[in-house]
Coordinates of C-alpha atoms in Angstrom, one line a residue:
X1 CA 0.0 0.0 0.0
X2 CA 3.1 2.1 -0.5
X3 CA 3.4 3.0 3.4
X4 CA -0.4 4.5 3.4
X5 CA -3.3 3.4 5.2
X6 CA -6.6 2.4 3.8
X7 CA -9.6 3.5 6.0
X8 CA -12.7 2.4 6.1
X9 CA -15.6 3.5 7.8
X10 CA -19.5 2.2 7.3
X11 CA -22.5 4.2 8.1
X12 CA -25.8 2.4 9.3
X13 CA -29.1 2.1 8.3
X14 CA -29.4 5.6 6.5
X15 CA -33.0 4.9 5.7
X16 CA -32.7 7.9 3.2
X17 CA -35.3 7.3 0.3
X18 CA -34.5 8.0 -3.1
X19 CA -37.1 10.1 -5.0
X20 CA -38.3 7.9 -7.8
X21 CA -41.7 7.3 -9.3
X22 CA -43.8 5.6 -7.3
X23 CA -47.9 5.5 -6.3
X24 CA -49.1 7.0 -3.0
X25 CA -51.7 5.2 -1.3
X26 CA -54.9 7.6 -0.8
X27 CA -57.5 5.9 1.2
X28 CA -60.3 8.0 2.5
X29 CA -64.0 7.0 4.3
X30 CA -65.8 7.0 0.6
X31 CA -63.4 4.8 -0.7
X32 CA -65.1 1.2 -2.2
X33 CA -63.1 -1.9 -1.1
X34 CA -62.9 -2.8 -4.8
X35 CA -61.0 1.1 -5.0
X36 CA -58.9 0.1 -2.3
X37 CA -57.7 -2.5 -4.0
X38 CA -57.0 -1.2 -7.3
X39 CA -55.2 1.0 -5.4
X40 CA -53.1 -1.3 -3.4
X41 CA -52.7 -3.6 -6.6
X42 CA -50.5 0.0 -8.4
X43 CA -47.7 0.2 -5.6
X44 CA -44.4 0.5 -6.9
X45 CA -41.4 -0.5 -4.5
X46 CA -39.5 2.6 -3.3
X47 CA -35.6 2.6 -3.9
X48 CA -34.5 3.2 -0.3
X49 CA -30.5 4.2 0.8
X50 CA -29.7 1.2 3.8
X51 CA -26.1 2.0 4.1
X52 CA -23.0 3.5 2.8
X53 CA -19.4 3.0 3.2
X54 CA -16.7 5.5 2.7
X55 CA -13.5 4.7 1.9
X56 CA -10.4 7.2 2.4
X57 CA -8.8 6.8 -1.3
X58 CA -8.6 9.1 -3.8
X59 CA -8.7 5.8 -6.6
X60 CA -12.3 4.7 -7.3
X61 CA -11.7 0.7 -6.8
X62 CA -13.8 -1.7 -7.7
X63 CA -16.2 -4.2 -6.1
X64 CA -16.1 -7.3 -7.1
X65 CA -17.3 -9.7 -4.9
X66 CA -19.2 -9.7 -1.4
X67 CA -19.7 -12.9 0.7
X68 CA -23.1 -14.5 0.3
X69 CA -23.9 -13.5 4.2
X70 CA -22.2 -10.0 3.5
X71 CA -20.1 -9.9 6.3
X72 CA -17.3 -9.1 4.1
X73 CA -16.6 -7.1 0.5
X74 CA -13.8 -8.1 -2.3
X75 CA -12.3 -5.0 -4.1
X76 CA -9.7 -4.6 -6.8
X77 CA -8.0 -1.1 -7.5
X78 CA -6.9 -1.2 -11.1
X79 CA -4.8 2.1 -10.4
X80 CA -2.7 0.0 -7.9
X81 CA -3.2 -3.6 -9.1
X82 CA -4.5 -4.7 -5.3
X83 CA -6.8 -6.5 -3.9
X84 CA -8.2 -5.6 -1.2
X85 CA -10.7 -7.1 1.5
X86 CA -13.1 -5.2 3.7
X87 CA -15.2 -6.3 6.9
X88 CA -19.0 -5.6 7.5
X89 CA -18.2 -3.4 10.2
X90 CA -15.6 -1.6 8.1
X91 CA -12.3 -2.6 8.8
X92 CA -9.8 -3.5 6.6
X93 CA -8.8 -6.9 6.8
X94 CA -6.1 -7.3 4.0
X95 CA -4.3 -6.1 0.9
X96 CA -2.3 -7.7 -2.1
X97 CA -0.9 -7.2 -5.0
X98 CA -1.1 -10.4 -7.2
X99 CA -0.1 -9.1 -10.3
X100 CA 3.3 -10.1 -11.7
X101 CA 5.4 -13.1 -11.7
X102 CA 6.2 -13.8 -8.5
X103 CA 5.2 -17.2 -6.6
X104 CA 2.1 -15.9 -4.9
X105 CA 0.9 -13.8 -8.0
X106 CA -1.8 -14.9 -10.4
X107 CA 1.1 -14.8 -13.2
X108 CA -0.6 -12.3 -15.0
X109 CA -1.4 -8.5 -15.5
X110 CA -4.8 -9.2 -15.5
X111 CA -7.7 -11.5 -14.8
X112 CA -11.5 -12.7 -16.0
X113 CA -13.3 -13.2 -12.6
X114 CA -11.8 -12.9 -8.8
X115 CA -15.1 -14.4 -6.4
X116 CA -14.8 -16.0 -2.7
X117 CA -15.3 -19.6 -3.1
X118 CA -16.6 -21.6 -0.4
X119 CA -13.9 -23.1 2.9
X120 CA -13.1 -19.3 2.7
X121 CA -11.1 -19.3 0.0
X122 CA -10.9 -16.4 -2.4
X123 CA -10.9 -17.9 -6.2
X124 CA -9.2 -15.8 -9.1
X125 CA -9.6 -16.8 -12.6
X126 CA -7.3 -15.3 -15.9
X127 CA -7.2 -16.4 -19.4
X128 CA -4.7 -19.7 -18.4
X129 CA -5.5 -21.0 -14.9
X130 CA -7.6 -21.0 -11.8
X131 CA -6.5 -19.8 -8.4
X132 CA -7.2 -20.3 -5.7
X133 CA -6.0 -18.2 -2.5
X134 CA -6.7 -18.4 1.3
X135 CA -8.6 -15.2 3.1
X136 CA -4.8 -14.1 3.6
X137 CA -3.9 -13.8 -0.2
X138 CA -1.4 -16.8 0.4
X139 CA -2.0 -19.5 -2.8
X140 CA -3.2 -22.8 -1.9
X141 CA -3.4 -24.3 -5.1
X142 CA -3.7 -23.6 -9.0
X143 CA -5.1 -25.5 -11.8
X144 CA -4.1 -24.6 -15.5
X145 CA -7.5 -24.5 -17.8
X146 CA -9.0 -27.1 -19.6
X147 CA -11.4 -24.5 -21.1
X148 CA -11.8 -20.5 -22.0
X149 CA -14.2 -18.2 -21.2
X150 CA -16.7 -17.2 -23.8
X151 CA -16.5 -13.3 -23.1
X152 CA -16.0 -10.2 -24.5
X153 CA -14.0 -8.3 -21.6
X154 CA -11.7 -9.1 -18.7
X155 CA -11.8 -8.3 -14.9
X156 CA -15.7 -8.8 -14.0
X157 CA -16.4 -11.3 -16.1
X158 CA -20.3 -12.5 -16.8
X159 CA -18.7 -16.7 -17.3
X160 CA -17.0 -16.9 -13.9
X161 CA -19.0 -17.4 -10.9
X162 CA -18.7 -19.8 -7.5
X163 CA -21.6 -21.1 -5.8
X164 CA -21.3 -23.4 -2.8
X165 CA -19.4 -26.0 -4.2
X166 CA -19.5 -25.3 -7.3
X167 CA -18.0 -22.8 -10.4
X168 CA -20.1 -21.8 -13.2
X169 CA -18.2 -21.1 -16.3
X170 CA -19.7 -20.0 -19.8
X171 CA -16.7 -22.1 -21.5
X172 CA -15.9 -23.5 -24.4
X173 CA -13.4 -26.4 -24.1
X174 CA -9.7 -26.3 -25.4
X175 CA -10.3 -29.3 -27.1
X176 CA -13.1 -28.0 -29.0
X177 CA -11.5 -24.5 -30.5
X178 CA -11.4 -25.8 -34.2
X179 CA -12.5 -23.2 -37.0
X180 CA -14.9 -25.0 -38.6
X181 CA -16.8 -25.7 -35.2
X182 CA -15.9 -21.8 -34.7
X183 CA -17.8 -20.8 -37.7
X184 CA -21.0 -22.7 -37.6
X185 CA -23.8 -21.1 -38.3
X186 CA -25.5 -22.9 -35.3
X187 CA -22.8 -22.9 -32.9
X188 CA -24.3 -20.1 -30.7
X189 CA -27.1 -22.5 -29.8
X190 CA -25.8 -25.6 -30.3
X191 CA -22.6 -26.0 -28.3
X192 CA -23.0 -26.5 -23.7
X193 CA -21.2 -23.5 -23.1
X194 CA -23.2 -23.4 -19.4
X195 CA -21.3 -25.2 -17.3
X196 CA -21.3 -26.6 -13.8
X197 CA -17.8 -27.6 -12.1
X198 CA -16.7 -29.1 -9.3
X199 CA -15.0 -26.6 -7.3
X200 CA -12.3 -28.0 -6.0
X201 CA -11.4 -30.6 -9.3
X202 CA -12.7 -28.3 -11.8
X203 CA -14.4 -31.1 -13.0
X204 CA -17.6 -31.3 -15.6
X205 CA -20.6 -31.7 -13.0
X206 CA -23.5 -30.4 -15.5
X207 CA -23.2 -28.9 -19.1
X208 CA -26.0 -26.8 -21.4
X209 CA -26.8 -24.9 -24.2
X210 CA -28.2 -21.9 -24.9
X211 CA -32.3 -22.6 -24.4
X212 CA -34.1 -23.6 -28.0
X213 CA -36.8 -20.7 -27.1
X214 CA -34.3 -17.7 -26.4
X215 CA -34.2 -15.3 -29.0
X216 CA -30.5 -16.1 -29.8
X217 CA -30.9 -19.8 -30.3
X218 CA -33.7 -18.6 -32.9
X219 CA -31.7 -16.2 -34.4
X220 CA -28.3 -18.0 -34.6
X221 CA -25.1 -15.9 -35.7
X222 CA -22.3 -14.0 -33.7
X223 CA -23.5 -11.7 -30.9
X224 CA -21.2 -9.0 -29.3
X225 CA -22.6 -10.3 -25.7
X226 CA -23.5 -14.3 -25.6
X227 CA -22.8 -15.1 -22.1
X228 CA -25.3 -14.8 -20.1
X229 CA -25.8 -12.5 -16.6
X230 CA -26.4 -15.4 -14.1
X231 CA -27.6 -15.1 -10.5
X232 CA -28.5 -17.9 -8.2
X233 CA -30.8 -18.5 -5.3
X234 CA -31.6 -21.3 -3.1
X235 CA -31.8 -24.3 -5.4
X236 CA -32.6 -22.2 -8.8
X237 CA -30.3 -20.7 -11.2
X238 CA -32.0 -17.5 -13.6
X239 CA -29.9 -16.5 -16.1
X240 CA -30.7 -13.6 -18.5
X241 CA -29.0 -13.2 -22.0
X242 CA -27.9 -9.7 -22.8
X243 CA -29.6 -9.7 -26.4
X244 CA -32.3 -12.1 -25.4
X245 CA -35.0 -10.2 -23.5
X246 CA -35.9 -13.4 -21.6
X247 CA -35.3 -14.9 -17.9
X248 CA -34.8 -18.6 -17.5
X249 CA -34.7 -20.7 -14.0
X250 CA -32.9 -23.9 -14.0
X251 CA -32.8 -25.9 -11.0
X252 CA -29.4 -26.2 -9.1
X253 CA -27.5 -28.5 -9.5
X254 CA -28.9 -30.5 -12.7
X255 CA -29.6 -27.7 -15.0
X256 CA -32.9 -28.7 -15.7
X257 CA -34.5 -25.8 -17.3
X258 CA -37.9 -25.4 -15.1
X259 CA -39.2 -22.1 -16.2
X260 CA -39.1 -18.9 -18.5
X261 CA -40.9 -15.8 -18.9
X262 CA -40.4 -12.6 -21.8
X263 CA -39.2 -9.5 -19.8
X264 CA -41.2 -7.3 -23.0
X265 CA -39.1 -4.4 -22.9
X266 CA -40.2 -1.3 -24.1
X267 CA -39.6 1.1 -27.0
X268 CA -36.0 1.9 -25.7
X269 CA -34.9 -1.8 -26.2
X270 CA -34.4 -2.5 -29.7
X271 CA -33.3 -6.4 -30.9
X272 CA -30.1 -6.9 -31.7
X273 CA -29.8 -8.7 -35.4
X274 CA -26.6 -11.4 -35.4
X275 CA -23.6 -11.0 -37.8
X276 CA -22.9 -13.8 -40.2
X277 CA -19.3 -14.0 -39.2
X278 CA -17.0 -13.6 -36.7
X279 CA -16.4 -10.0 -35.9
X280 CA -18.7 -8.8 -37.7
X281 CA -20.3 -6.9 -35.5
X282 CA -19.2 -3.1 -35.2
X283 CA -19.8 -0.4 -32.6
X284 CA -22.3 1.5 -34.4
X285 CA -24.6 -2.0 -35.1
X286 CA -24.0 -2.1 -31.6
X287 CA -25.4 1.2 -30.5
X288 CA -28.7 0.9 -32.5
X289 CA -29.4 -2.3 -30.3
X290 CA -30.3 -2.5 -26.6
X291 CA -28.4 -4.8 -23.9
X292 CA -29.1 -6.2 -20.8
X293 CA -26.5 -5.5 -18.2
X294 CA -27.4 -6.7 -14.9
X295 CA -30.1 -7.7 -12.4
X296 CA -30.8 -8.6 -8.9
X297 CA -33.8 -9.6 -6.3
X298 CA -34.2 -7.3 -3.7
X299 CA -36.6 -8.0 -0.7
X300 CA -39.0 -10.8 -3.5
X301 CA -38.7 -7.9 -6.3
X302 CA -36.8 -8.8 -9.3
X303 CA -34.9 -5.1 -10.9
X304 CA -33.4 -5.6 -14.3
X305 CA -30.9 -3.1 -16.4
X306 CA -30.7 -2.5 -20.1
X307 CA -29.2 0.0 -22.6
X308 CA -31.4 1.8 -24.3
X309 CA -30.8 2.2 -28.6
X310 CA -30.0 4.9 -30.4
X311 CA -32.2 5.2 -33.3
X312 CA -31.1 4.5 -36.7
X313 CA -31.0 7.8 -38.6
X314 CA -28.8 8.8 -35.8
X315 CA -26.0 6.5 -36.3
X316 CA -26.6 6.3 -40.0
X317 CA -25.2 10.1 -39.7
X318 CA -22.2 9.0 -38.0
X319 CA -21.2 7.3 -41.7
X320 CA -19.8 10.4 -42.5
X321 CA -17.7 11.2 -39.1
X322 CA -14.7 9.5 -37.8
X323 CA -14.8 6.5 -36.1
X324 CA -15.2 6.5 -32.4
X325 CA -14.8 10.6 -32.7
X326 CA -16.8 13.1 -30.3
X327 CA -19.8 13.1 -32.4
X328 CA -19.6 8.9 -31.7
X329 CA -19.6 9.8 -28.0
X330 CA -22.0 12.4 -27.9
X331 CA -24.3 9.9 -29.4
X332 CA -23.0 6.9 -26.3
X333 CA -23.9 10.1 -24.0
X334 CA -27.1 10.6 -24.8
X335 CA -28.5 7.4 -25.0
X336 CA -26.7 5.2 -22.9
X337 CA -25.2 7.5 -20.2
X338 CA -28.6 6.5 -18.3
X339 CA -29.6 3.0 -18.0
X340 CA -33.1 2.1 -17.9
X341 CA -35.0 -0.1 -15.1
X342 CA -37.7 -2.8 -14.7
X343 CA -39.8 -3.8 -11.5
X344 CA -41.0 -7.2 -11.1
X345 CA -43.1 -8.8 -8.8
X346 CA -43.2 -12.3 -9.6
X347 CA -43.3 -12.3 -13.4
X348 CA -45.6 -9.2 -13.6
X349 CA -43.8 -5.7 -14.5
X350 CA -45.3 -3.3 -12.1
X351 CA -42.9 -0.3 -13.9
X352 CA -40.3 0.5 -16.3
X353 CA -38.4 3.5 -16.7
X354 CA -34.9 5.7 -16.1
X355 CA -33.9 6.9 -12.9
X356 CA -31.2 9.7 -12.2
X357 CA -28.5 7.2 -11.1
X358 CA -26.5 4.5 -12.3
X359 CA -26.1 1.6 -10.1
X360 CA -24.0 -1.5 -9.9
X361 CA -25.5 -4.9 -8.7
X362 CA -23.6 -8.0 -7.4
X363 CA -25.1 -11.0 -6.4
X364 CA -27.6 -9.7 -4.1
X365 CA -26.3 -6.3 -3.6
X366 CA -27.8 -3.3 -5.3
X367 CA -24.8 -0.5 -4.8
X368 CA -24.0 3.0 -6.6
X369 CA -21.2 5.4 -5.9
X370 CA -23.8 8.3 -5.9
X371 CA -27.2 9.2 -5.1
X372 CA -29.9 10.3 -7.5
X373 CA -28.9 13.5 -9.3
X374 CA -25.3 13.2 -8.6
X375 CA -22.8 13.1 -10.7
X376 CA -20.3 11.2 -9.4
X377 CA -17.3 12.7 -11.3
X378 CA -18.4 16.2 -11.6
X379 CA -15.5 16.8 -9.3
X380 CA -12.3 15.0 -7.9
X381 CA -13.0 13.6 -4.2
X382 CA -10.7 13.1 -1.1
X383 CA -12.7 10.0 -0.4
X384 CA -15.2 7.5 -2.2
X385 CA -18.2 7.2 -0.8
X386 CA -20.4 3.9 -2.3
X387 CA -24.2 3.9 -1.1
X388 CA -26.1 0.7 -1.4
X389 CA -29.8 0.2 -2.3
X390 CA -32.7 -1.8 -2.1
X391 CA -35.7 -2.1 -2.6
X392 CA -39.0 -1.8 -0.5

């Protein structure tokens, strides 16, 4: 930590609520019961502060894990290439740097997916190997891959997640990497890229395919974004395709699919149509089309995320401007700066729409580095201050 201390503080049960659309309840003497419960039946959760935590670094790092009974948070500073872990209560429990070469290090300048595992072990996965690290940073064992991840970035990745004793991984075996198999037309929804592992011998437990009913199996072809956002709960797995405005539940651990429902976004989402070939697809395809980025269950209310399109004409007129110039982000700015949000309860959509904040969700964890109206980097900070949300 270069001879500076990290300090952590967390603040308690703000109960600060976020000003966002939703229905007041009006009841008055002259009110029928059938009223009432029309009434009742229009509630829309409120998005309500529960607690922040401020941390003394003038760095924005990165969350990328927190314990499935949160008593503890897994960050990564790419400024500083550390890891870092932090307590419930606030404290800071330990620092590494794992980058490099050295004998404890990950071997790499970079990784796909860094998640606690279960026997608290802290699991770290790059492009080559798995490893696996005690709560300490100290390594306790590493396994070189069988497989690769079927992603388009590193550090975060969607096709790397623990669970108990398992790993999910949205692979493609080594063994498997021809061209021809590449380049088939149907390989998109023909090939068990969801996979379940043993956690400790990396082992095949379950395999699947994309599901025949998704829009991607339908529409086979290269997508910018296949792998899938996948959360799990209890003895269910849902897992939500960026492109594919669909949620599936399989049940954990066979991967039986069990159940499925269309999310029917609105006018904001437009479909993404598949390239032919392998890198075909460009930036400005990409802009004209809406993604799913993330969602979470918060107190039995399922919250999605997707970036909204740009419409046509719009990037049609980029044609005639340079390639990723200022006009290119303007565009990104307007349309995308902003995500937009849907409310569930059950499988009905009680509301859809943008709110003034961006937030971040990890496993069950709604968080943001702002609240509404903010803007987080309209001017440098001493500190960084992350809030986190849920619903009620």
């Amino acid at each position: 930590m270069n001879g500076k201390l990290l300090r952590v503080s967390l603040k308690h049960a703000l109960c600060c609520f976020v000003g966002f659309a939703f229905l007041t309840m009006v009841s008055s003497c002259g009110s029928s019961g059938s009223e009432k419960k029309a009434e009742a039946e229009k509630y829309v959760p409120e998005l309500v502060i529960r607690d922040s935590m401020i941390i003394d670094r003038l760095t924005k790092p990165i969350m990328v894990d927190v314990k499935s009974d949160h008593s503890e948070f897994l960050f990564y500073d790419f400024k500083t290439s550390e890891f870092f872990r932090i307590s419930k209560s606030g404290e800071l429990l330990n620092t590494a740097n794992l980058t490099g070469d050295g004998r404890n290090t990950i071997q790499s300048t970079y990784f796909v997916g860094a998640k606690y595992g279960g026997n608290n072990e802290i699991v770290i996965q790059t492009m080559t190997a798995t490893y696996t690290y005690d709560l300490d940073f100290q390594l306790k064992n590493k396994v070189t891959s069988d497989f690769s991840l079927v992603l388009p970035r590193v550090g975060g990745s969607r096709g790397f997640e623990t669970y108990g004793d398992y790993i999910y991984t949205f692979s493609l075996d080594e063994k498997d990497r021809s061209t021809e198999l590449m380049q088939s037309k149907n390989f998109s929804n023909s090939y068990p890229f969801i996979t379940l592992r043993d956690s400790q011998t990396f082992n095949i437990v379950e395999s699947d395919s994309v599901p025949a009913t998704s829009y991607v199996a339908k529409n086979p072809g290269q997508y910018l974004d296949l792998d899938p956002i996948v959360k799990f709960s209890g003895n269910e797995m849902f897992v939500l395709f960026p492109n594919s405005p669909e949620m599936y539940v399989y049940n954990f651990p066979s991967l039986k699919l069990k159940d499925q429902w269309d999310l029917n976004p609105e006018n904001a989402y437009r479909q993404m149509e598949p390239s032919t070939s392998v890198g075909e697809n460009n930036a400005n395809q990409s802009l004209t089309a809406g993604r799913y980025q993330n969602f979470v269950f918060s107190n039995d209310y399922l919250l999605t995320s997707y970036q909204g399109a740009a419409p046509q004409d719009e990037v049609d007129d980029l044609a005639n401007y340079e390639k990723g110039g200022d006009e290119y982000k303007a565009l990104v700015k307007k349309y995308r700066s902003m995500p937009h949000y849907q409310l569930f309860e059950g499988k009905n959509k009680v509301w859809e729409g943008q709110w003034d904040i961006k937030l971040s969700m990890l496993r069950d964890v709604i968080f943001a580095f702002s609240k509404p109206g903010e803007d987080p980097s309209a001017f440098e900070k001493d500190v960084q201050t992350i809030y986190f949300y849920e619903l009620k």
